[in-house]
PDB file of C-alpha atoms in Angstrom:
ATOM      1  CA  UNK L1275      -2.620 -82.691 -55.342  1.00  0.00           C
ATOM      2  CA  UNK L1276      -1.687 -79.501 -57.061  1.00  0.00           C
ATOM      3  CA  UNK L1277      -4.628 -76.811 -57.555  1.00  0.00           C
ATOM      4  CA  UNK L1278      -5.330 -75.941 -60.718  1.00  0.00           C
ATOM      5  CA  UNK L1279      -3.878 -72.439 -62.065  1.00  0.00           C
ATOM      6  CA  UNK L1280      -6.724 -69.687 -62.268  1.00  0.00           C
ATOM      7  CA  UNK L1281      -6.828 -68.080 -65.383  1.00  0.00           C
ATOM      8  CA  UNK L1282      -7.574 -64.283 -65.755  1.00  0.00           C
ATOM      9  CA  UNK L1283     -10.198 -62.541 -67.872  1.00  0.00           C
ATOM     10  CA  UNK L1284      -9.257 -59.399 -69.587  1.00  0.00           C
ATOM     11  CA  UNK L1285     -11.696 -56.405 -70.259  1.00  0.00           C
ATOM     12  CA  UNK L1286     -10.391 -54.583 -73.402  1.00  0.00           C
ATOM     13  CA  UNK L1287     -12.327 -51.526 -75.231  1.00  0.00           C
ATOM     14  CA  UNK L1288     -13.014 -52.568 -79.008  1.00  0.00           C
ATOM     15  CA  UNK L1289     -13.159 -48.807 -79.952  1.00  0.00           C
ATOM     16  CA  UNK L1290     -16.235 -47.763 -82.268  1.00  0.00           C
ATOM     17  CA  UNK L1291     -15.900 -50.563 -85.003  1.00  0.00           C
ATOM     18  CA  UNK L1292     -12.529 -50.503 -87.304  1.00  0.00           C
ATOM     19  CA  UNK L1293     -10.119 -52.568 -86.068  1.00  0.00           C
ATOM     20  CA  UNK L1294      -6.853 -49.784 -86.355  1.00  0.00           C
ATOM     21  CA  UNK L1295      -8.549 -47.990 -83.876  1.00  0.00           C
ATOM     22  CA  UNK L1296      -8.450 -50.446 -81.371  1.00  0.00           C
ATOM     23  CA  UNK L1297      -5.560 -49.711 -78.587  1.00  0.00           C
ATOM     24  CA  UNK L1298      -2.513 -52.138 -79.592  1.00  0.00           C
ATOM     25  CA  UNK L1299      -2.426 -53.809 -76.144  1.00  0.00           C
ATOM     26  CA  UNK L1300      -6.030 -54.384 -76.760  1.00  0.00           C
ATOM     27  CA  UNK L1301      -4.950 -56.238 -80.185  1.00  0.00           C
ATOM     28  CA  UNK L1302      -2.182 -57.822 -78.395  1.00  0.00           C
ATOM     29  CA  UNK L1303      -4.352 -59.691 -75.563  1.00  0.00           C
ATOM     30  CA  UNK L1304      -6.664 -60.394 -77.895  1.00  0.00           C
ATOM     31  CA  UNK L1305      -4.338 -62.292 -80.222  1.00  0.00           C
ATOM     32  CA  UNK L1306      -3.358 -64.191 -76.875  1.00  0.00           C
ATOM     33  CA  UNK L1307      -6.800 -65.392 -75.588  1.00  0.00           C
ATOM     34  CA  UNK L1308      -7.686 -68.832 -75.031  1.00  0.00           C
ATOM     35  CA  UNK L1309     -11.629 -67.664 -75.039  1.00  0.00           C
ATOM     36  CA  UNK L1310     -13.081 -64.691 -76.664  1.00  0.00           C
ATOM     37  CA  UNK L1311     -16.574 -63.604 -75.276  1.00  0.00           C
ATOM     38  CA  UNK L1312     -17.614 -60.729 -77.905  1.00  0.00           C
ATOM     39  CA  UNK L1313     -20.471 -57.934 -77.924  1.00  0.00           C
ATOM     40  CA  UNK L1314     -21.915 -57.493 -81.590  1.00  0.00           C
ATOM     41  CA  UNK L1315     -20.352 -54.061 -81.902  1.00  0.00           C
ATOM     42  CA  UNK L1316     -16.776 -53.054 -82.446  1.00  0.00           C
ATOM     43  CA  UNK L1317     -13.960 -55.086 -84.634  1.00  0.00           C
ATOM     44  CA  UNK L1318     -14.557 -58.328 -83.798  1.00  0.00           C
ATOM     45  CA  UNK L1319     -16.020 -59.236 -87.163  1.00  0.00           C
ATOM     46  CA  UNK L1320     -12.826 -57.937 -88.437  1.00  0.00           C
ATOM     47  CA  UNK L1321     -10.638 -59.685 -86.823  1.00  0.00           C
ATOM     48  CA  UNK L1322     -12.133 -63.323 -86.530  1.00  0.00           C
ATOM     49  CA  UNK L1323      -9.828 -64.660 -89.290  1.00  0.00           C
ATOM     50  CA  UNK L1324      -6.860 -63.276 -87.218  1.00  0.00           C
ATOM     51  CA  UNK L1325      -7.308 -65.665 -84.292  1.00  0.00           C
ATOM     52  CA  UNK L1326      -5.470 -68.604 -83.581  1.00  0.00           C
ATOM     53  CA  UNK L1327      -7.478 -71.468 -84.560  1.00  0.00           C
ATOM     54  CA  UNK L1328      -7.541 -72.828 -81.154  1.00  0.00           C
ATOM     55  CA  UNK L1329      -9.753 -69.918 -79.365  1.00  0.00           C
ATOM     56  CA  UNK L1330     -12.912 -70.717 -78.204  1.00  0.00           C
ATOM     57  CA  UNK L1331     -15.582 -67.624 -79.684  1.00  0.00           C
ATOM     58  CA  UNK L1332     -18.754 -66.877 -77.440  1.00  0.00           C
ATOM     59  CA  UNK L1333     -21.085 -64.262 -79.304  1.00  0.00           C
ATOM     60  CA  UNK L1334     -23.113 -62.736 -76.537  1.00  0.00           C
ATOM     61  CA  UNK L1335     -23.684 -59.701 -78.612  1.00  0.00           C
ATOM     62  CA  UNK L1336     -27.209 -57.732 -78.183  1.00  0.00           C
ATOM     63  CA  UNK L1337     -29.389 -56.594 -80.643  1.00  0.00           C
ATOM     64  CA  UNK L1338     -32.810 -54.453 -80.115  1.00  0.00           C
ATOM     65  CA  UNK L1339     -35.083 -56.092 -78.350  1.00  0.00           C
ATOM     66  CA  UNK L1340     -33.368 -59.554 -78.619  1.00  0.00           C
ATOM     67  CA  UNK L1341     -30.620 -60.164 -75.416  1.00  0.00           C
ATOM     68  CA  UNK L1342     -29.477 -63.837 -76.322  1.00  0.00           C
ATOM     69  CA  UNK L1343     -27.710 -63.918 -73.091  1.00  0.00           C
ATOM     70  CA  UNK L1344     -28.493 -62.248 -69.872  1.00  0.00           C
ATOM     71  CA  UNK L1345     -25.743 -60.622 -68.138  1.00  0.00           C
ATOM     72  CA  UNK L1346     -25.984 -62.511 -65.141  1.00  0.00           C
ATOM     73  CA  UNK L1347     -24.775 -65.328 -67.951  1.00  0.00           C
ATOM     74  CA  UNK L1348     -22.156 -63.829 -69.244  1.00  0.00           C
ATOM     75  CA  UNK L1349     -20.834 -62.660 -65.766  1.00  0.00           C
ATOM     76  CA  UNK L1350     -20.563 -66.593 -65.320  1.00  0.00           C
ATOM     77  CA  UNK L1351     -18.770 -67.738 -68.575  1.00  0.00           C
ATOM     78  CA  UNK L1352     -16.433 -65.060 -67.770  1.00  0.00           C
ATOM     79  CA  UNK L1353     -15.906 -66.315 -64.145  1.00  0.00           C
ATOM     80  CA  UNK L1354     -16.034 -70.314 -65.446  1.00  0.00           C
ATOM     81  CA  UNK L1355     -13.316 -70.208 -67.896  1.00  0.00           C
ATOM     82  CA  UNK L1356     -11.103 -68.232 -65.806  1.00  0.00           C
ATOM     83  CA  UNK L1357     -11.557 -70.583 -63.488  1.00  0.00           C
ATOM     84  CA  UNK L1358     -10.673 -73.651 -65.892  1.00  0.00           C
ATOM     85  CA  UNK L1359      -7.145 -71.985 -66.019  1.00  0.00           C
ATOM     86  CA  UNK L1360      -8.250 -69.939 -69.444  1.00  0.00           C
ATOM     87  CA  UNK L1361      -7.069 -66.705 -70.524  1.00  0.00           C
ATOM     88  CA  UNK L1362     -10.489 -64.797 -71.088  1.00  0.00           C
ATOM     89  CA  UNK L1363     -11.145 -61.738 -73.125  1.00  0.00           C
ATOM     90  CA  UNK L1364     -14.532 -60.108 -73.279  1.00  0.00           C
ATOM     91  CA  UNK L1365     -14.311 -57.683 -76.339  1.00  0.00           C
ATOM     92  CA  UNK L1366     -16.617 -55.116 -76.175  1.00  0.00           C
ATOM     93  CA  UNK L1367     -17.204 -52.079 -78.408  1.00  0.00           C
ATOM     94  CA  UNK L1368     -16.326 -48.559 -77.443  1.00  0.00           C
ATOM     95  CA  UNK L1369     -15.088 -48.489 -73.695  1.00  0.00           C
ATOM     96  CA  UNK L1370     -15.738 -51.248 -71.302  1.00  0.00           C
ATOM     97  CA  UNK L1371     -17.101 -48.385 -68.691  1.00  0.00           C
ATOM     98  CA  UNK L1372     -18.895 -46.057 -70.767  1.00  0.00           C
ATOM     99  CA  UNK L1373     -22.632 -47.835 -70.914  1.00  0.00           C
ATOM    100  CA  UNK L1374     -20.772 -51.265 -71.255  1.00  0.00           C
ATOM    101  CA  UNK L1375     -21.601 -52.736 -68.184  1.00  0.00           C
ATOM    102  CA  UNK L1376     -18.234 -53.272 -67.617  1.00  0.00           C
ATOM    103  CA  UNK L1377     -17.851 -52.734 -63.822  1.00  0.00           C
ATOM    104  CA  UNK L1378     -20.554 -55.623 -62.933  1.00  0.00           C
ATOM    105  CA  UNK L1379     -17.792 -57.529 -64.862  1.00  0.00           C
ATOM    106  CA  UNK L1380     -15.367 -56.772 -62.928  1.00  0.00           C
ATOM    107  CA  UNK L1381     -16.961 -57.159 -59.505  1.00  0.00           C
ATOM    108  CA  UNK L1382     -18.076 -60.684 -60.676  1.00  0.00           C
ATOM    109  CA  UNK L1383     -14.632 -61.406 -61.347  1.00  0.00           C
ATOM    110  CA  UNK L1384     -13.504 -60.085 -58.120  1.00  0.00           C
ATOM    111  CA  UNK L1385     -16.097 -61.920 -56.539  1.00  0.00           C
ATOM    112  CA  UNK L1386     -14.961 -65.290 -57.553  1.00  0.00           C
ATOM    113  CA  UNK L1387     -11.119 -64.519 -57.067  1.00  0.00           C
ATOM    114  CA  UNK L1388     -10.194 -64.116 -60.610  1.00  0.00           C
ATOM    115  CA  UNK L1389      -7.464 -61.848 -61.814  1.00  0.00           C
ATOM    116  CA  UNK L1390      -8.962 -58.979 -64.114  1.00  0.00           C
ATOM    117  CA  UNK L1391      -8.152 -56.015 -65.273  1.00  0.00           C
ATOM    118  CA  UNK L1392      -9.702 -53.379 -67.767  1.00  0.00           C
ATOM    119  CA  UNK L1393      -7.728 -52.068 -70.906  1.00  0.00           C
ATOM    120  CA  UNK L1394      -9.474 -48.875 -72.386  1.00  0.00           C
ATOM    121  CA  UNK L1395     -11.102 -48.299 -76.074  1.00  0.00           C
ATOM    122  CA  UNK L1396     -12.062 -44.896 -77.635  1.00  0.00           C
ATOM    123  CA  UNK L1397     -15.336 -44.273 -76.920  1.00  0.00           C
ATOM    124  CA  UNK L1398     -18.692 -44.305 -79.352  1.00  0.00           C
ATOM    125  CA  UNK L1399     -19.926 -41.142 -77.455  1.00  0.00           C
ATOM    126  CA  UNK L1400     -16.738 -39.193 -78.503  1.00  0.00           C
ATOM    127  CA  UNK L1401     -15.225 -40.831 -81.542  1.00  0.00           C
ATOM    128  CA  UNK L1402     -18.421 -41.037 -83.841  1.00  0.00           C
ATOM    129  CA  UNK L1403     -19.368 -37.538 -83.684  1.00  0.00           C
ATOM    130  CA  UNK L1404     -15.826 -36.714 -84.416  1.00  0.00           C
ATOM    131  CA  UNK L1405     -16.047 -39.262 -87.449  1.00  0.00           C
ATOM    132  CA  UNK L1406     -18.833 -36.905 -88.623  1.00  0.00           C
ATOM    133  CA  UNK L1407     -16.351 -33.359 -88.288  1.00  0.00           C
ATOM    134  CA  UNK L1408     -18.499 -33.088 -84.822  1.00  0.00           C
ATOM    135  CA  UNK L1409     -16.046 -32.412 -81.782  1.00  0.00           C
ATOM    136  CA  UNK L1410     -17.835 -32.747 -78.367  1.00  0.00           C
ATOM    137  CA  UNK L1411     -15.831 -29.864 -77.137  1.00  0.00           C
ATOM    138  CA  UNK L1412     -15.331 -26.387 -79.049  1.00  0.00           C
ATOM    139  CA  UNK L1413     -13.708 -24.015 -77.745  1.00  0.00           C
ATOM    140  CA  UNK L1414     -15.792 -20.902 -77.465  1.00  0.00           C
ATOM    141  CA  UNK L1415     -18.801 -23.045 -78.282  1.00  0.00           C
ATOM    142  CA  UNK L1416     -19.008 -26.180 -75.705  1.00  0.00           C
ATOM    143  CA  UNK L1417     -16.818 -26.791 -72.751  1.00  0.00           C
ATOM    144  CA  UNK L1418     -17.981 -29.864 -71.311  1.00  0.00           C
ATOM    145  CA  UNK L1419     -19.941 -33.232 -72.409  1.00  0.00           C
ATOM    146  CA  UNK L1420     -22.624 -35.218 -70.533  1.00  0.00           C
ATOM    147  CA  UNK L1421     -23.465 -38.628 -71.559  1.00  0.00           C
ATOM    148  CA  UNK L1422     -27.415 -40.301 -70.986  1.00  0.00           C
ATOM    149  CA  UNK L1423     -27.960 -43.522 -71.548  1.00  0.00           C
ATOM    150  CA  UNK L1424     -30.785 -43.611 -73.869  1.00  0.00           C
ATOM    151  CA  UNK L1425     -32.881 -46.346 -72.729  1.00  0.00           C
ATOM    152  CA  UNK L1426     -33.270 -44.407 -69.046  1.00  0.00           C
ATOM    153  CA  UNK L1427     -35.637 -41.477 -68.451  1.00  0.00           C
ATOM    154  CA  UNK L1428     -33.825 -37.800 -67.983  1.00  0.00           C
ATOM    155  CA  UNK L1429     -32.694 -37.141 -64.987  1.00  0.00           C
ATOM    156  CA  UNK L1430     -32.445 -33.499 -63.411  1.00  0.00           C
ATOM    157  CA  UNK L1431     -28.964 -32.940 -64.567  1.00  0.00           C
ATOM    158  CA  UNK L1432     -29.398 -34.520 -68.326  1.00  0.00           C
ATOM    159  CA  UNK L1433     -32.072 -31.825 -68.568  1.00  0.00           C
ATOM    160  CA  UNK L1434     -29.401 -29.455 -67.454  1.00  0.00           C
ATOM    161  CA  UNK L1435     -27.176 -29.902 -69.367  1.00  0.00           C
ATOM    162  CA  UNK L1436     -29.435 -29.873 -72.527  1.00  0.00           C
ATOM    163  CA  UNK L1437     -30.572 -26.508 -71.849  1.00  0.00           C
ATOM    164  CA  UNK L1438     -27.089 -25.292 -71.441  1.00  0.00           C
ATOM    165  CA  UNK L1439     -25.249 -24.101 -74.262  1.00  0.00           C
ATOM    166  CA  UNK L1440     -22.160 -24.114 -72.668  1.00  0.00           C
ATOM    167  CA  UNK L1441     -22.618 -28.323 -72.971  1.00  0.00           C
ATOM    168  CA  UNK L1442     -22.728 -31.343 -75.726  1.00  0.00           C
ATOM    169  CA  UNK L1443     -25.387 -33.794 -74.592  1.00  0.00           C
ATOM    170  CA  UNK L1444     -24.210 -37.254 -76.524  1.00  0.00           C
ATOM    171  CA  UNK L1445     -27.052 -39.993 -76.430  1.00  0.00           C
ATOM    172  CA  UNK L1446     -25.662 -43.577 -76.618  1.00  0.00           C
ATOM    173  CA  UNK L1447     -28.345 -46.272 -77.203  1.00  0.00           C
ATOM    174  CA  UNK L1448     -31.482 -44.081 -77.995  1.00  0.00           C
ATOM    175  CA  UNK L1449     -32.573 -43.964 -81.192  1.00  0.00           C
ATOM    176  CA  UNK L1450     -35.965 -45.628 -80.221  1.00  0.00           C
ATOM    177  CA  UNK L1451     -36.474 -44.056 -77.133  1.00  0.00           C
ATOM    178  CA  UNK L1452     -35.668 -40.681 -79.379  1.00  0.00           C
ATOM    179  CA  UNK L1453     -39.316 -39.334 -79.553  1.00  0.00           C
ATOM    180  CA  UNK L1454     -39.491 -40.092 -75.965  1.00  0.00           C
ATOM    181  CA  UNK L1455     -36.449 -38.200 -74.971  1.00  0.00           C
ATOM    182  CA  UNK L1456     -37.078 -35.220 -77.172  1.00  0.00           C
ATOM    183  CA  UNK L1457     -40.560 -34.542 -76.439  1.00  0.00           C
ATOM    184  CA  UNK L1458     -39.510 -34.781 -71.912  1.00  0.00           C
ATOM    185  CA  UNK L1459     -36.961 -32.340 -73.021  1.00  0.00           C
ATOM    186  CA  UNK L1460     -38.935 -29.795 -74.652  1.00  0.00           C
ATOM    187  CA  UNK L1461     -41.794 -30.003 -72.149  1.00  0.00           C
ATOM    188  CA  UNK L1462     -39.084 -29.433 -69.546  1.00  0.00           C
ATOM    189  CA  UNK L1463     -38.330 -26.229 -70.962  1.00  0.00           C
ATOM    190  CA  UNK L1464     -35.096 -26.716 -73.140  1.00  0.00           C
ATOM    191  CA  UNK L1465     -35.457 -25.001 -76.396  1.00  0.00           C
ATOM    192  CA  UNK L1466     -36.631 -26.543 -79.505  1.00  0.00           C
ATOM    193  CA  UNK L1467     -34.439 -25.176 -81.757  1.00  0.00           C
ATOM    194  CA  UNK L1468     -31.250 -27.019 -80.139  1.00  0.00           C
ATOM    195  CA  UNK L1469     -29.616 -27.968 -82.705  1.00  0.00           C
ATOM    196  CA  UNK L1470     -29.144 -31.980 -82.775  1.00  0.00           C
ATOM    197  CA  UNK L1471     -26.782 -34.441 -84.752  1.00  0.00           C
ATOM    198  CA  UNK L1472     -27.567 -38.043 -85.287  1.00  0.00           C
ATOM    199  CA  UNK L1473     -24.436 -40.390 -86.838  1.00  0.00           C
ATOM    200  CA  UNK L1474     -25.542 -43.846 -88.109  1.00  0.00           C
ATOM    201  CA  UNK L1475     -23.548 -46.394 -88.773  1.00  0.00           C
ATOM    202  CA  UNK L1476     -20.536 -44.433 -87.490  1.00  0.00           C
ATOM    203  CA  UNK L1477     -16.830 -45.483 -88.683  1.00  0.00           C
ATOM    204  CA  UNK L1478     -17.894 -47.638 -91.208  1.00  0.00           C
ATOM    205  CA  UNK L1479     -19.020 -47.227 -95.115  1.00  0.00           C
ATOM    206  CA  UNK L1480     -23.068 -46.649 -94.077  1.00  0.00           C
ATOM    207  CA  UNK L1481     -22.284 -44.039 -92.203  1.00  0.00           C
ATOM    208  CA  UNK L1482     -24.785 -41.022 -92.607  1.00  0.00           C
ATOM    209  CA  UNK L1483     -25.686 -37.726 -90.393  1.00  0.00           C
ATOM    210  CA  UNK L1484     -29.107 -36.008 -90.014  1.00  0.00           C
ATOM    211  CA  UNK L1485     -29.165 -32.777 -88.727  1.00  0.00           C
ATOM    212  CA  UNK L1486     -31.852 -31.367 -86.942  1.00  0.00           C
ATOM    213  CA  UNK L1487     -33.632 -29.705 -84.146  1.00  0.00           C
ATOM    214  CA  UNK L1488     -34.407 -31.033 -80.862  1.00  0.00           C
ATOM    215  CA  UNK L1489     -38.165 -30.335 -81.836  1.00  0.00           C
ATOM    216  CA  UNK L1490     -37.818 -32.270 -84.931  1.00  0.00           C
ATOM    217  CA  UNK L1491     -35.276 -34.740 -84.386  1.00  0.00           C
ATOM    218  CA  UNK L1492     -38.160 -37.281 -83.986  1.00  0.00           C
ATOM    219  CA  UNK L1493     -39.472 -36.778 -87.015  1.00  0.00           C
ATOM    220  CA  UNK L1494     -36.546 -36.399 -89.349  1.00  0.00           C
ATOM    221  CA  UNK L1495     -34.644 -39.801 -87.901  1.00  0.00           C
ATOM    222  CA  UNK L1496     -38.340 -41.536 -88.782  1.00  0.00           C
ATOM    223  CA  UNK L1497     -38.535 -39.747 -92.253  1.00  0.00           C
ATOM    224  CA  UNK L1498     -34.793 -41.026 -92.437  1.00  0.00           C
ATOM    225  CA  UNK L1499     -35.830 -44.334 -91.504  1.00  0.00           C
ATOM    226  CA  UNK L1500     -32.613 -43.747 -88.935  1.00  0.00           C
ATOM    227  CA  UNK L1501     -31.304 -47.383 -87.246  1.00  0.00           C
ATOM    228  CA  UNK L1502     -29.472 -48.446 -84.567  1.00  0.00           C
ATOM    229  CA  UNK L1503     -26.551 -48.097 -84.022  1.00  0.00           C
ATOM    230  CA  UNK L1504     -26.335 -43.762 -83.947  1.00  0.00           C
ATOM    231  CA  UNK L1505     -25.075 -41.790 -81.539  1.00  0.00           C
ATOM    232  CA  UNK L1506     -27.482 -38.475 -80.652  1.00  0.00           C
ATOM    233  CA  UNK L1507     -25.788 -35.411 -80.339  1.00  0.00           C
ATOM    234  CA  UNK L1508     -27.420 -32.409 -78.836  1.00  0.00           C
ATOM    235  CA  UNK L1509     -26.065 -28.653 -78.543  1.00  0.00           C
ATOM    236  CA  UNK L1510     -24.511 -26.231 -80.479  1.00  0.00           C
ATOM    237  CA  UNK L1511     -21.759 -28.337 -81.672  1.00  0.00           C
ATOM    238  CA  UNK L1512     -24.114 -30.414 -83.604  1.00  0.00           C
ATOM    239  CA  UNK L1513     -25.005 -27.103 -85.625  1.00  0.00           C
ATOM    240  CA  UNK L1514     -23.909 -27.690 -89.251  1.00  0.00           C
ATOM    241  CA  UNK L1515     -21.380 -25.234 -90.708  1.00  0.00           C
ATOM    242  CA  UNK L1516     -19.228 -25.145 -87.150  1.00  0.00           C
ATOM    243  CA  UNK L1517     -16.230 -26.950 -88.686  1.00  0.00           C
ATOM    244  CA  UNK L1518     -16.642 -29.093 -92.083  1.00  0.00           C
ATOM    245  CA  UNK L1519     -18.330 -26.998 -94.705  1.00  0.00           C
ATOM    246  CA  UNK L1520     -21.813 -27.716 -95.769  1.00  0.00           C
ATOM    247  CA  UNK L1521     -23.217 -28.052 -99.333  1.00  0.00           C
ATOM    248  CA  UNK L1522     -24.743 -24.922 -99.194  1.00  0.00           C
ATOM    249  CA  UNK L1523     -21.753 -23.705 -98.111  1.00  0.00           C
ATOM    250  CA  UNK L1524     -19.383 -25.508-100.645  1.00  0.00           C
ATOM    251  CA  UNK L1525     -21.556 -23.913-103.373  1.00  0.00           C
ATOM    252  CA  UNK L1526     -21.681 -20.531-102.420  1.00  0.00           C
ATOM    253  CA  UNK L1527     -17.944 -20.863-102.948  1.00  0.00           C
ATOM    254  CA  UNK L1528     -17.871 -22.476-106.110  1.00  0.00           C
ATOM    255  CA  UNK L1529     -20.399 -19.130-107.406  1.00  0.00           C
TER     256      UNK L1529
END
């Protein structure tokens, strides 16, 4: 008897939400999936009518503080359907290896025996502050960019880099641990008047920033009644004025 033909499973970056700024080899394997296993962020929304009507859809997407489906779960639907002969894409937003938990993915996968590989998307932690006229390097302000996870403490070297000015601190998934974060920072000796960004709803129509200060950051994204998801920015590229005008600014002009 003939074996059965293993599938593969494809990891492809969704990008930060609108579906032109996916890659187009992302599109394209996408368009050629037999399954589609899809986070709750990114363009999948978008892009549900474009599907052939034959693709199976799996929505393991998370939302705060409700995880429908464990990853240990969606490690095995990835891993099943491959191994059913299926062509498998899990669509997640921004890049499959920045916070997305895309490497246990691919060691399941590799685990098992299943073909996979990883196609790149543009990246929450860079392409949202940009979205707000914030670039994560300037030169002469910020050479270099750490990214924190915001749901971990800070570590020795996220604390570093906070206090240096010569660095952009971007916070991906922290907007309730924000209090937490800001108030270990300060206590750790980085300065309270950092200046800090926050983008909501990045890339899309909601899409608003608060500026503010690393010792008030807490309290303006509460007074803002701030939601998930944002993207933190801390550092002096998050100071308003450095490259799209302010209103202030735009009416001292007018005058």
């Amino acid at each position: 008897m003939r074996r059965a033909r293993v599938g593969r499973v494809d990891l492809i970056g969704g990008g930060p939400g609108p579906a032109d700024l996916m890659t187009v080899r992302a599109y394209r394997l996408l368009m050629a999936a037999d399954v589609v296993i899809a986070d709750r962020l990114g363009p999948f929304e978008e892009l549900r009518n474009e599907l052939p009507p034959h693709v199976e859809i799996i929505d393991v997407g998370k939302r705060p503080g409700h995880h429908p489906v464990p990853q240990h779960e969606i490690d095995a639907l990835l891993v099943d359907r491959a191994l059913a002969g299926q062509r498998v894409v899990r669509l997640k937003g921004g890049d499959p290896f920045v916070l997305g938990r895309g490497g246990e993915e691919v060691l399941a996968c590799e685990a098992a025996g299943v073909p996979v590989s990883v196609t790149p998307g543009v990246s929450s932690a860079i392409s949202v502050p940009q979205a707000a006229g914030i670039p994560v390097t300037h030169r002469g302000v910020a050479s270099g960019v750490h990214i924190v996870n915001g749901h971990g403490e800070l570590t020795a070297s996220s604390l570093a880099s906070m206090a240096d000015p010569s660095v952009t601190t971007v916070i991906l998934m922290g907007v309730a641990s924000l209090p937490r974060l800001a108030a270990s920072a300060v206590s750790h000796g980085v300065s309270g008047d950092t200046p800090v960004a926050i983008v909501e709803n990045g890339h899309t129509e909601r899409q608003r920033t608060i500026r503010s200060t690393l010792a008030r950051a807490a309290e303006d994204a509460a007074s803002a009644q701030l939601v998930n998801p944002a993207v933190i920015v801390i550092g002096e590229v998050a100071r308003a004025g450095l490259l799209l005008p302010t209103p202030a600014m735009i009416a001292e002009s007018i005058t």
